[in-house]
CSV table of C-alpha atoms and ligand atoms in Angstrom, one decimal:
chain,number,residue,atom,x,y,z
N,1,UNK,CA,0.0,0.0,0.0
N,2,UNK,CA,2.9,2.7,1.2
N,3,UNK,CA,4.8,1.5,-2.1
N,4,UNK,CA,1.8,2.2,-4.6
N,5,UNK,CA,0.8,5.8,-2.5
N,6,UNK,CA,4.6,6.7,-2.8
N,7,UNK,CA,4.0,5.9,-6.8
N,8,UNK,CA,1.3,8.0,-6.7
N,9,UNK,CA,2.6,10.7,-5.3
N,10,UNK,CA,5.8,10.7,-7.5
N,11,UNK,CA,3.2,10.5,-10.6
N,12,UNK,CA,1.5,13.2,-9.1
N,13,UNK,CA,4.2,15.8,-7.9
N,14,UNK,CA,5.6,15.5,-11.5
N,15,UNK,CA,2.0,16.9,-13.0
N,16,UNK,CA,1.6,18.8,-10.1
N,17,UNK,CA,4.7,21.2,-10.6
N,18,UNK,CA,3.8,23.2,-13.6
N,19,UNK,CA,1.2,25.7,-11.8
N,20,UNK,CA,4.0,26.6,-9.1
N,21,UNK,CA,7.1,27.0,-12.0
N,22,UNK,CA,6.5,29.8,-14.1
N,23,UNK,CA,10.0,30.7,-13.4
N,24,UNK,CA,10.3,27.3,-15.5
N,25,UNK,CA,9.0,28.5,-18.6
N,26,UNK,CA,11.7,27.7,-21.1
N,27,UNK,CA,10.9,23.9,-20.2
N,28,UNK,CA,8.0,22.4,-22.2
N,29,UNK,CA,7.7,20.5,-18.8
N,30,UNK,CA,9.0,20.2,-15.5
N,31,UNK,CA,11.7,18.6,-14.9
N,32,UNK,CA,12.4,15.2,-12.7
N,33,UNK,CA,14.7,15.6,-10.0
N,34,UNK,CA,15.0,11.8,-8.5
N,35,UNK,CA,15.4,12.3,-4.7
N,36,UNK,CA,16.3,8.8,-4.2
N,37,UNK,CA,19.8,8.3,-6.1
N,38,UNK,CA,21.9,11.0,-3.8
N,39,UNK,CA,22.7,14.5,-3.5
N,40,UNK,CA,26.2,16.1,-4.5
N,41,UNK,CA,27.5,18.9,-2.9
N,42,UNK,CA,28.3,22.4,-4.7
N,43,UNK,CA,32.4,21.2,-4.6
N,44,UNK,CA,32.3,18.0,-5.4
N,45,UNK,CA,34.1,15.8,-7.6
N,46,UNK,CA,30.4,14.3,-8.6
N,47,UNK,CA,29.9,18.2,-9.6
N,48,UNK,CA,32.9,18.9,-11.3
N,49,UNK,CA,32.4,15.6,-13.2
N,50,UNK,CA,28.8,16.4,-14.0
N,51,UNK,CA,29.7,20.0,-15.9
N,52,UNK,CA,32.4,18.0,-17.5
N,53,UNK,CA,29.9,15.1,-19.3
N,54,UNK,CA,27.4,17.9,-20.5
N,55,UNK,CA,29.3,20.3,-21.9
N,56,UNK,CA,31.1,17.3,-23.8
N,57,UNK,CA,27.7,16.8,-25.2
N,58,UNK,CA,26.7,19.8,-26.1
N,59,UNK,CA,30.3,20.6,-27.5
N,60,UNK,CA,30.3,17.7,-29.8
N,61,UNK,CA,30.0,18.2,-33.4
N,62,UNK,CA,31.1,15.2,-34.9
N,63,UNK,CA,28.0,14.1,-34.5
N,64,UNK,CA,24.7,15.3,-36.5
N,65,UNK,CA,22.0,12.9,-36.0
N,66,UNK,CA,20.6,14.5,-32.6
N,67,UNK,CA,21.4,11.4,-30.1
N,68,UNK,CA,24.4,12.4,-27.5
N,69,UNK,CA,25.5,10.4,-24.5
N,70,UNK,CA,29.3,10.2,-22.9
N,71,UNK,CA,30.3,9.6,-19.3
N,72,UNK,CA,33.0,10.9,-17.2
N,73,UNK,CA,34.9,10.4,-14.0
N,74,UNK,CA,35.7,7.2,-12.0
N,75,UNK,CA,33.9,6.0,-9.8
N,76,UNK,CA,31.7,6.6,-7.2
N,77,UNK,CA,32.0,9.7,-9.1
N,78,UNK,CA,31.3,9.3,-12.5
N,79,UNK,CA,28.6,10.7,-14.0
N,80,UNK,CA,26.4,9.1,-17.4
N,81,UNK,CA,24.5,11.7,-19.7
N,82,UNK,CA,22.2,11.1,-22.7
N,83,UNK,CA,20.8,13.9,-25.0
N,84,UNK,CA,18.2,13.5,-27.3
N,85,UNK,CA,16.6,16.0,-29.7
N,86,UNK,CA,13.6,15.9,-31.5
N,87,UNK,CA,13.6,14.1,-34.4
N,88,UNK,CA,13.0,17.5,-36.8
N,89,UNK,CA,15.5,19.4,-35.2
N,90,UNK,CA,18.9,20.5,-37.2
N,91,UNK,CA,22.0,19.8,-35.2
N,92,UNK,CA,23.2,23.8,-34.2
N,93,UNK,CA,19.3,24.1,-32.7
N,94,UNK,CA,20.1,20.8,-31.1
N,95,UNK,CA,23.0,21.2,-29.4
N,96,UNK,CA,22.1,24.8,-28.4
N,97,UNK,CA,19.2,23.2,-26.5
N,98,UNK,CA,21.0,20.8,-25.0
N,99,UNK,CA,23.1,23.7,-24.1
N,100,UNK,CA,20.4,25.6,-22.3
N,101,UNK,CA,18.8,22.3,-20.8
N,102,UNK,CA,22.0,21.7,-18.7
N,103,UNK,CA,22.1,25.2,-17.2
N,104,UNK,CA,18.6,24.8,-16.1
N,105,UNK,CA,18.2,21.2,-15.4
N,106,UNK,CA,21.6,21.7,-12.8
N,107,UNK,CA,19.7,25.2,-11.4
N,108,UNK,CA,16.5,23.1,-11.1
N,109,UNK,CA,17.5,19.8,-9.9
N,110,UNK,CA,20.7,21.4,-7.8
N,111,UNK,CA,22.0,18.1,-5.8
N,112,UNK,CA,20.3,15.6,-6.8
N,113,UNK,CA,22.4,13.3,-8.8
N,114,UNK,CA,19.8,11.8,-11.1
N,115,UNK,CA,17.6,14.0,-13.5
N,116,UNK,CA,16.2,14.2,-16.2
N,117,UNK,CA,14.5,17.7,-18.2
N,118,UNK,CA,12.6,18.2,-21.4
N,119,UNK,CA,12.6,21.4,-23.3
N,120,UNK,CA,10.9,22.2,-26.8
N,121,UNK,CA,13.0,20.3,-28.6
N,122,UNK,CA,15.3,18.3,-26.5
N,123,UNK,CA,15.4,16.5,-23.5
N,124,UNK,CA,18.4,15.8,-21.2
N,125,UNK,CA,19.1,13.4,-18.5
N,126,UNK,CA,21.9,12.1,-16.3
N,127,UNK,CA,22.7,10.2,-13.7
N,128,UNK,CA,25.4,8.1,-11.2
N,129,UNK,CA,24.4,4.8,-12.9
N,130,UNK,CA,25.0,3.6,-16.4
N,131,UNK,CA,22.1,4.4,-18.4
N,132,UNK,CA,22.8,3.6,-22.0
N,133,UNK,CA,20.8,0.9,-23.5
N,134,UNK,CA,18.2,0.9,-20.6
N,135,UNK,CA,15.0,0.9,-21.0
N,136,UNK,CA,13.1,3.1,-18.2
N,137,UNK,CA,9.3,3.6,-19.0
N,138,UNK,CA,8.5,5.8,-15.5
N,139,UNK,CA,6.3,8.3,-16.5
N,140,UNK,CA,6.6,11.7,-16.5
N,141,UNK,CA,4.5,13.8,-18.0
N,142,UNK,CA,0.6,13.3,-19.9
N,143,UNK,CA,-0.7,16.7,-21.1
N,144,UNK,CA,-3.8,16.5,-23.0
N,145,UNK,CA,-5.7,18.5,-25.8
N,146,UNK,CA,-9.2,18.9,-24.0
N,147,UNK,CA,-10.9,19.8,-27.5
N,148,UNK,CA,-13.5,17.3,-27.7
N,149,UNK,CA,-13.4,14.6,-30.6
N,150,UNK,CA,-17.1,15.1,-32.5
N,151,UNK,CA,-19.3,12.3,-31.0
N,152,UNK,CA,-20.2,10.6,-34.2
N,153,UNK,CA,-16.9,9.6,-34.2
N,154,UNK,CA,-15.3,8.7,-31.9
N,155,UNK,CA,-14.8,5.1,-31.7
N,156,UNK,CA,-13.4,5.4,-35.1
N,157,UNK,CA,-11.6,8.3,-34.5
N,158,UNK,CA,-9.6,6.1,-31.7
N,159,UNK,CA,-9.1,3.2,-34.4
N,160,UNK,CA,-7.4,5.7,-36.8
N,161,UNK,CA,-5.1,7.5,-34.1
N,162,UNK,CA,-4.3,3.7,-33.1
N,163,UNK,CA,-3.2,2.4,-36.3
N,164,UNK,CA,-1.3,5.5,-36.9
N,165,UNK,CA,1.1,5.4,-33.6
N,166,UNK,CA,1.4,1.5,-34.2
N,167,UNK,CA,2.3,2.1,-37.9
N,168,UNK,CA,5.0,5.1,-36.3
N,169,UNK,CA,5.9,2.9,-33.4
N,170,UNK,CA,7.3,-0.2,-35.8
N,171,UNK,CA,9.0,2.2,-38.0
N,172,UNK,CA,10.6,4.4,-35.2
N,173,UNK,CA,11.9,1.1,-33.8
N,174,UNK,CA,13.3,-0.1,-37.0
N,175,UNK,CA,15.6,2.5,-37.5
N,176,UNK,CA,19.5,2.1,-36.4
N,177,UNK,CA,21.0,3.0,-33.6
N,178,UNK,CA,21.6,6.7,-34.0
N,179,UNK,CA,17.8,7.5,-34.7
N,180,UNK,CA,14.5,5.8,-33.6
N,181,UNK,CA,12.0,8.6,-34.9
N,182,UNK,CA,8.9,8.6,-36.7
N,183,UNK,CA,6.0,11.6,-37.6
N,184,UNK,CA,3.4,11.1,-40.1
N,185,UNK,CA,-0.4,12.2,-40.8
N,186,UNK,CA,-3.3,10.3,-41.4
N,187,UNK,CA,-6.9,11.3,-42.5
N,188,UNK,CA,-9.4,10.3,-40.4
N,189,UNK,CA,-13.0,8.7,-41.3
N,190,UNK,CA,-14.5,12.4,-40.9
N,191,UNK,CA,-12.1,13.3,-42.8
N,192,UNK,CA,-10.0,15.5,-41.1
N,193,UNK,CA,-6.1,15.4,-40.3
N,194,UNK,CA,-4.1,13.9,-37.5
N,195,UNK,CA,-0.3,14.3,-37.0
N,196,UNK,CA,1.8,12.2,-34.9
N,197,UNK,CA,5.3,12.1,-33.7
N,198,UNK,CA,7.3,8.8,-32.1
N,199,UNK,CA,10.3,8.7,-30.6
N,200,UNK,CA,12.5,6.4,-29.0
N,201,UNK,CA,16.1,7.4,-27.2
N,202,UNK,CA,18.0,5.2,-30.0
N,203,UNK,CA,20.3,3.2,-27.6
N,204,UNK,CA,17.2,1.0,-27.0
N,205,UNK,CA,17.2,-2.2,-29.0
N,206,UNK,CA,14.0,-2.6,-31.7
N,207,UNK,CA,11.9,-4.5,-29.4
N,208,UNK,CA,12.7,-2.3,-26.0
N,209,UNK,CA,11.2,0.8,-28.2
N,210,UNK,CA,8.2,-1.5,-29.4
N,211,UNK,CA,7.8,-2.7,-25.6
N,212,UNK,CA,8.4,1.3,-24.3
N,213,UNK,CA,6.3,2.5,-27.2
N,214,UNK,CA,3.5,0.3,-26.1
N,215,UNK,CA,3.1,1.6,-22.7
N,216,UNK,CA,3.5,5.1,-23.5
N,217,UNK,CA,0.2,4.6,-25.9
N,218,UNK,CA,-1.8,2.7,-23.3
N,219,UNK,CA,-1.5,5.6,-21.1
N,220,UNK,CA,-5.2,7.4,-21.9
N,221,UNK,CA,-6.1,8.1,-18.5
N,222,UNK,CA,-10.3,9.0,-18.6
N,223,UNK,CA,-9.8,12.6,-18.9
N,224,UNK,CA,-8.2,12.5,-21.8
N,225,UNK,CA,-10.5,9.9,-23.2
N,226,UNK,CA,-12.1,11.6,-27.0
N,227,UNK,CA,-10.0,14.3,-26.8
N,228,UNK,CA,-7.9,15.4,-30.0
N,229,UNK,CA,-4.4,15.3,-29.0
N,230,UNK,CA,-2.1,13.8,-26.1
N,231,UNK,CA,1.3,13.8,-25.1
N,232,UNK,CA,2.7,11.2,-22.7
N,233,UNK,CA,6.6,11.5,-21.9
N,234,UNK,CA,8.1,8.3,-20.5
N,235,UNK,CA,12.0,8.4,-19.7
N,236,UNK,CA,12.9,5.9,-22.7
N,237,UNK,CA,10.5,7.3,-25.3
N,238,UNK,CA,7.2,9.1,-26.4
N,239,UNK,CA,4.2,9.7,-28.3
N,240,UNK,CA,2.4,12.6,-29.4
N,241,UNK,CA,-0.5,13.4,-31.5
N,242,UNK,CA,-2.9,16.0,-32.5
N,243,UNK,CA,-5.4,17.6,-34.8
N,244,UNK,CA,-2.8,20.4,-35.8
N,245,UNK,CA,0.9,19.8,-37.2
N,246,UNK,CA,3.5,20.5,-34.9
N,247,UNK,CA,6.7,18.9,-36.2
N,248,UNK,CA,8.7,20.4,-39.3
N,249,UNK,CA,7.9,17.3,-41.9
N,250,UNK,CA,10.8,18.3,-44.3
N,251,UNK,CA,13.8,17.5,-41.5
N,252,UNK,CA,16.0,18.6,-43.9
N,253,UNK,CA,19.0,19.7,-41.4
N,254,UNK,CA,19.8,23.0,-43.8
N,255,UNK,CA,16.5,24.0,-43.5
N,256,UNK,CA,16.3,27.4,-42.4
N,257,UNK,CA,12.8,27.1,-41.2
N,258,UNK,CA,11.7,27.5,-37.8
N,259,UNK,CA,9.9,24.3,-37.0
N,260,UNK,CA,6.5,24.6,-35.2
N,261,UNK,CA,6.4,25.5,-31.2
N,262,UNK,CA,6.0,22.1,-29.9
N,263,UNK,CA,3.1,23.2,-27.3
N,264,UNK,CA,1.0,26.3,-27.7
N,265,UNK,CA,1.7,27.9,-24.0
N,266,UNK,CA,-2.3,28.9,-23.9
N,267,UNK,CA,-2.9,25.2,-24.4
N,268,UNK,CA,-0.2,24.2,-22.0
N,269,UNK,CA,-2.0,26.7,-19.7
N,270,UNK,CA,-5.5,25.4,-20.1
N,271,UNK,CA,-4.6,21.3,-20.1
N,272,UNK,CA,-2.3,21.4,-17.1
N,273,UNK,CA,-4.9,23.6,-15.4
N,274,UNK,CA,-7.4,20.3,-16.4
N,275,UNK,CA,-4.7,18.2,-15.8
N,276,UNK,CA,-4.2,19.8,-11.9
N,277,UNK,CA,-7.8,19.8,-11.0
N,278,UNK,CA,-8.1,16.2,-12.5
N,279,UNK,CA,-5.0,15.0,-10.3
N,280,UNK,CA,-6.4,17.3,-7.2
N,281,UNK,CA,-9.9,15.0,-7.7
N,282,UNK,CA,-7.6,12.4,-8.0
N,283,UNK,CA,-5.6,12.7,-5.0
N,284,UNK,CA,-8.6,13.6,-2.7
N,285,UNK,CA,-10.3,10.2,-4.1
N,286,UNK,CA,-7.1,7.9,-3.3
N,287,UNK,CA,-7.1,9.6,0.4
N,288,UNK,CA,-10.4,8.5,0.8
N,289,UNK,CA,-10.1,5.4,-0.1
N,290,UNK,CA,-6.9,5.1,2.1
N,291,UNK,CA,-8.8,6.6,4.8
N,292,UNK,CA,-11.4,4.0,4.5
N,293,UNK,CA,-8.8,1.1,4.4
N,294,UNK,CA,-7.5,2.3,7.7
N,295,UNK,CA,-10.9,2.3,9.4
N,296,UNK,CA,-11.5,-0.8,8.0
N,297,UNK,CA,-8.6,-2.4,9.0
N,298,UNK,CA,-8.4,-0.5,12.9
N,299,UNK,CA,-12.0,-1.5,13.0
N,300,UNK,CA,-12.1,-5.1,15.0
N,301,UNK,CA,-16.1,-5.5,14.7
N,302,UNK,CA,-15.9,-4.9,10.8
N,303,UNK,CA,-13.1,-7.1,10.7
N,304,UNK,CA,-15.1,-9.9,12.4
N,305,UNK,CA,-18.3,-9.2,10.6
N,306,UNK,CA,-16.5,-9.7,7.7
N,307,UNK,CA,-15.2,-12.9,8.6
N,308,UNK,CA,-18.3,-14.4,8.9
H,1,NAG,C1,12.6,16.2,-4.8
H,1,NAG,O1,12.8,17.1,-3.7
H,1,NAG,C2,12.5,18.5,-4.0
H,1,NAG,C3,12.9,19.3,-2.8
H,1,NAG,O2,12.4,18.7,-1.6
H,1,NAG,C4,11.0,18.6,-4.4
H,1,NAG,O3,10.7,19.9,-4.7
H,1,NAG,C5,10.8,17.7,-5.6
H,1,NAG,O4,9.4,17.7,-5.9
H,1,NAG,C6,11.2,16.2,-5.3
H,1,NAG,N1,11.1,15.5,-6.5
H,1,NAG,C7,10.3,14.4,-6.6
H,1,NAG,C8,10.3,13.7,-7.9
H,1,NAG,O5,9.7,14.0,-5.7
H,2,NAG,C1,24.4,6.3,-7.0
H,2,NAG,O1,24.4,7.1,-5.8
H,2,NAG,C2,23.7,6.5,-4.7
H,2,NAG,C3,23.7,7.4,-3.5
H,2,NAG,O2,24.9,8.0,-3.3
H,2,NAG,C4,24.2,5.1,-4.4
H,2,NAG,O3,23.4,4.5,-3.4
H,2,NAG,C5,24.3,4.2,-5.7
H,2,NAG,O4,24.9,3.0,-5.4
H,2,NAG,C6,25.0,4.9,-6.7
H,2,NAG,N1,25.0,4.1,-8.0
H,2,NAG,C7,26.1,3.7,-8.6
H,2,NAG,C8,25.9,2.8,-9.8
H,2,NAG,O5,27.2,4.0,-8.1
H,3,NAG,C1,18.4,14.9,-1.4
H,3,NAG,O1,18.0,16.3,-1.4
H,3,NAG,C2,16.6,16.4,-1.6
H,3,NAG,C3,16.2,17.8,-1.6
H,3,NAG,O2,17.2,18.6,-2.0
H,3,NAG,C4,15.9,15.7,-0.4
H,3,NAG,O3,14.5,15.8,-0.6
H,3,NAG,C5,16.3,14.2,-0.3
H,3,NAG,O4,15.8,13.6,0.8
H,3,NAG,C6,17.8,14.1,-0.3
H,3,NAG,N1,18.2,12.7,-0.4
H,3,NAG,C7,19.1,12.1,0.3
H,3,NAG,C8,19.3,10.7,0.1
H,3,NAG,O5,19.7,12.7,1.2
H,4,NAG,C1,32.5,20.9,0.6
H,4,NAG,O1,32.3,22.0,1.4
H,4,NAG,C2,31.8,21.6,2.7
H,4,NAG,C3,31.5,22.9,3.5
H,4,NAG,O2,31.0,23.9,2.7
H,4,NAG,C4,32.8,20.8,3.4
H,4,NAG,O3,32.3,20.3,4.7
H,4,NAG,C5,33.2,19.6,2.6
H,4,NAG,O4,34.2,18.9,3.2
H,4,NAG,C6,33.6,20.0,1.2
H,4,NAG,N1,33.8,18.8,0.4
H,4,NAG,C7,34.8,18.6,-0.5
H,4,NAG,C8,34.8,17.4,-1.3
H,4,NAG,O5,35.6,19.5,-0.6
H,5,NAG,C1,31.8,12.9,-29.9
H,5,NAG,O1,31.0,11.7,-29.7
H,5,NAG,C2,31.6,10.6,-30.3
H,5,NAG,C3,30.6,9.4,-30.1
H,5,NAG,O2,30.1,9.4,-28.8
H,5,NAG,C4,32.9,10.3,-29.7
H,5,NAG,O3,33.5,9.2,-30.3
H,5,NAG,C5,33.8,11.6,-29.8
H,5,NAG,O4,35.0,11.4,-29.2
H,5,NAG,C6,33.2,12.8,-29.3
H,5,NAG,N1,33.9,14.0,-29.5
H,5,NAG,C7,34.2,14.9,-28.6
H,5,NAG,C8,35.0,16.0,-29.1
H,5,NAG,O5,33.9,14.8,-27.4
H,6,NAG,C1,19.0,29.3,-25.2
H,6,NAG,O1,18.8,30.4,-24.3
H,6,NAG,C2,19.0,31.6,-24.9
H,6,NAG,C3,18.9,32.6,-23.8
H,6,NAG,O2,17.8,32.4,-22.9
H,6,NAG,C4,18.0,31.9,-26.0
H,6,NAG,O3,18.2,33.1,-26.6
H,6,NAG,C5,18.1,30.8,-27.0
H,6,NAG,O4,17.1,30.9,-28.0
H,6,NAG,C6,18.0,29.4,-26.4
H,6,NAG,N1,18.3,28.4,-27.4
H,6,NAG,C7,17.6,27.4,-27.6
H,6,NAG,C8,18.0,26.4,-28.7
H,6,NAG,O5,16.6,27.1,-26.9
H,7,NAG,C1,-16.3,18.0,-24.2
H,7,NAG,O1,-17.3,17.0,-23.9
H,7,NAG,C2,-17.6,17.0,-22.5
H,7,NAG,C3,-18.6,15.9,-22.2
H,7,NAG,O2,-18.5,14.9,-23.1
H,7,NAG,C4,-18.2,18.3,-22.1
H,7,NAG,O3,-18.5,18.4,-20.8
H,7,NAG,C5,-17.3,19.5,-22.5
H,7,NAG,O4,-17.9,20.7,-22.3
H,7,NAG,C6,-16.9,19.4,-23.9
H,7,NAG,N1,-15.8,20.4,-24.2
H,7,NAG,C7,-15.8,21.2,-25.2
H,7,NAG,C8,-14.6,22.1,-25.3
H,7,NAG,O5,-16.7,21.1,-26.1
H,8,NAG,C1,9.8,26.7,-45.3
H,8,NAG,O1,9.1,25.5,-45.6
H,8,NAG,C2,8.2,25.7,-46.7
H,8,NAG,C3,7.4,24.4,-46.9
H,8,NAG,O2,8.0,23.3,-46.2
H,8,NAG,C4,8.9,26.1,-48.0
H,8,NAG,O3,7.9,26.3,-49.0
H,8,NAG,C5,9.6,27.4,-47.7
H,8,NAG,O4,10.4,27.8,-48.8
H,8,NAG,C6,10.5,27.3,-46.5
H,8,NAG,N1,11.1,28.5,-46.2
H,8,NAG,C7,12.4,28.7,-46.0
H,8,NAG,C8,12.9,30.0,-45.6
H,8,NAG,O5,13.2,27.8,-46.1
């Protein structure tokens, strides 16, 4: 019971965040500071070691493709960092993101040796462990489009956003090792457009980004149930979709083009708003519940009653 309330909670702090951070506002979400792998101090080696791995990321141009990840130090100081842009964005954007992700995801997250932090159009995690080649599907974030899917169609309207991500999810997993990534469009039966965007970190093997891909499109909480759009953000990979482009669908790295804003910050505003009174309902129905439990269980007549 303490474990799965603890899950909760952790679930719930990370959605919980955003109305409390508008000093946060570059990030397109909070960020995940894990409180249960250590704390540095401001002069430690693990410190020193940590500025050392991400600037050697966001420093490296001999690689284009958008997937960083180095580690640096000995241990029980050495630090492991993967960056990962979206799958549109040119390298120069890329690395400049990763750039400003490490200056706020170290401000943010400021002793705590694991952490993770997603911005428009990268995200950027570290940590004391190895994480290369790990799958990790804790969630982090699910922001929904609350525009409501026209009744009629609904049910189809779910088949067609399904066979879409499960087209993207086997071709994201296909690709090599530098680049699990897939965006397409469909039409739908009422005929109108949908866009959607996979993406695995592409360290995972094939079948870990199937297996991660899976669980990140399962996640349709109620709330978000025949609405439009949805992002969920898992540590390994994510999917998003909507009714409105929001990727650049030429990629071509030369491109001078600013690709779309990931997340319209009015529609950030008004889904974590849902979001946050959902989780508030949410949180006040689990505490009942637990609250019932407890009198159940510190109730010896109830307990015999039910024995009968
Ligand atoms: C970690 O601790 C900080 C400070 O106590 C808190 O703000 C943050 O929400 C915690 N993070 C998680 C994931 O619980
Ligand atoms: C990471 O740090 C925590 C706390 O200091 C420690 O318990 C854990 O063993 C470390 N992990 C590794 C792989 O060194
Ligand atoms: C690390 O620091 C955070 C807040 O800064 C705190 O919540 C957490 O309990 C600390 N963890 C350990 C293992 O000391
Ligand atoms: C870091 O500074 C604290 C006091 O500010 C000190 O107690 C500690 O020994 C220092 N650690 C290292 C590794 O220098
Ligand atoms: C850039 O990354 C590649 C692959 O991880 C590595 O082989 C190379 O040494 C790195 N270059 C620099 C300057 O860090
Ligand atoms: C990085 O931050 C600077 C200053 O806040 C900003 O001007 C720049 O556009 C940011 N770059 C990226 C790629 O986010
Ligand atoms: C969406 O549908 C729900 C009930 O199905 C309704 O309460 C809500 O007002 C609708 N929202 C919009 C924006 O039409
Ligand atoms: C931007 O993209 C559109 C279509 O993809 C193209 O027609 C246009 O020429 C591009 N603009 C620049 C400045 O590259």
């Amino acid at each position: 019971m303490a474990v799965v309330s603890l899950r909760l909670l952790f679930l719930l702090s990370a959605i919980l965040i955003p109305i409390q951070a508008s000093a946060l506002l570059p990030y397109l979400f909070p960020p995940t500071c894990n409180n249960n792998s250590g704390n540095y101090t401001s002069n430690s080696t693990y410190k020193t070691n940590l500025n050392q791995v991400l600037s050697s990321l966001y420093s490296n141009t001999t690689i284009d493709y958008g997937f960083y990840y180095s580690s640096y130090g000995q241990n029980p100081d050495k630090v492991y960092a993967i960056g990962l842009c979206r799958g549109d964005i040119n390298p120069d954007d890329c690395r400049g993101c990763l750039k400003n992700s490490s200056t706020l995801l170290t401000q943010d997250c400021p002793n705590q040796k694991e952490a993770v932090g997603w911005c428009d159009q990268c995200m950027l995690r570290y940590s004391n462990s190895s994480i290369f080649g790990i799958m990790d599907t804790s969630f982090h974030v699910l922001v929904c489009d609350m525009q409501n899917v026209s009744a009629n169609y609904l049910a189809q309207f779910n088949d067609d956003v399904n066979i879409l991500l499960n087209n993207l999810k086997s071709e994201a997993a296909a690709g090599a090792s530098l680049r699990k990534y897939a965006a397409g469009s469909a039409i739908t039966t009422d005929f109108k457009k949908i866009y959607a965007l996979v993406q695995c970190t592409p360290d995972l093997s094939e079948q870990n980004c199937v297996n991660c891909l899976l669980s990140a499109i399962a996640t349709v909480p109620n709330y978000c149930a025949g609405k439009v759009g949805r992002i969920v953000v898992l540590t390994s990979c994510s999917i998003r979709y909507d009714d409105h482009s929001f990727f650049d669908s030429t990629t071509a790295p030369s491109s001078t083009n600013t690709t779309t804003s990931l997340w319209n910050p009015s529609n950030t505003l008004r889904t974590v708003i849902i979001v946050v009174v959902a989780s508030v309902a949410f949180v006040v129905l689990i505490v009942s519940i637990c609250i019932c439990v407890y009198l159940r269980e510190s109730s010896p007549r109830e307990k015999a009653a039910e024995s009968k």
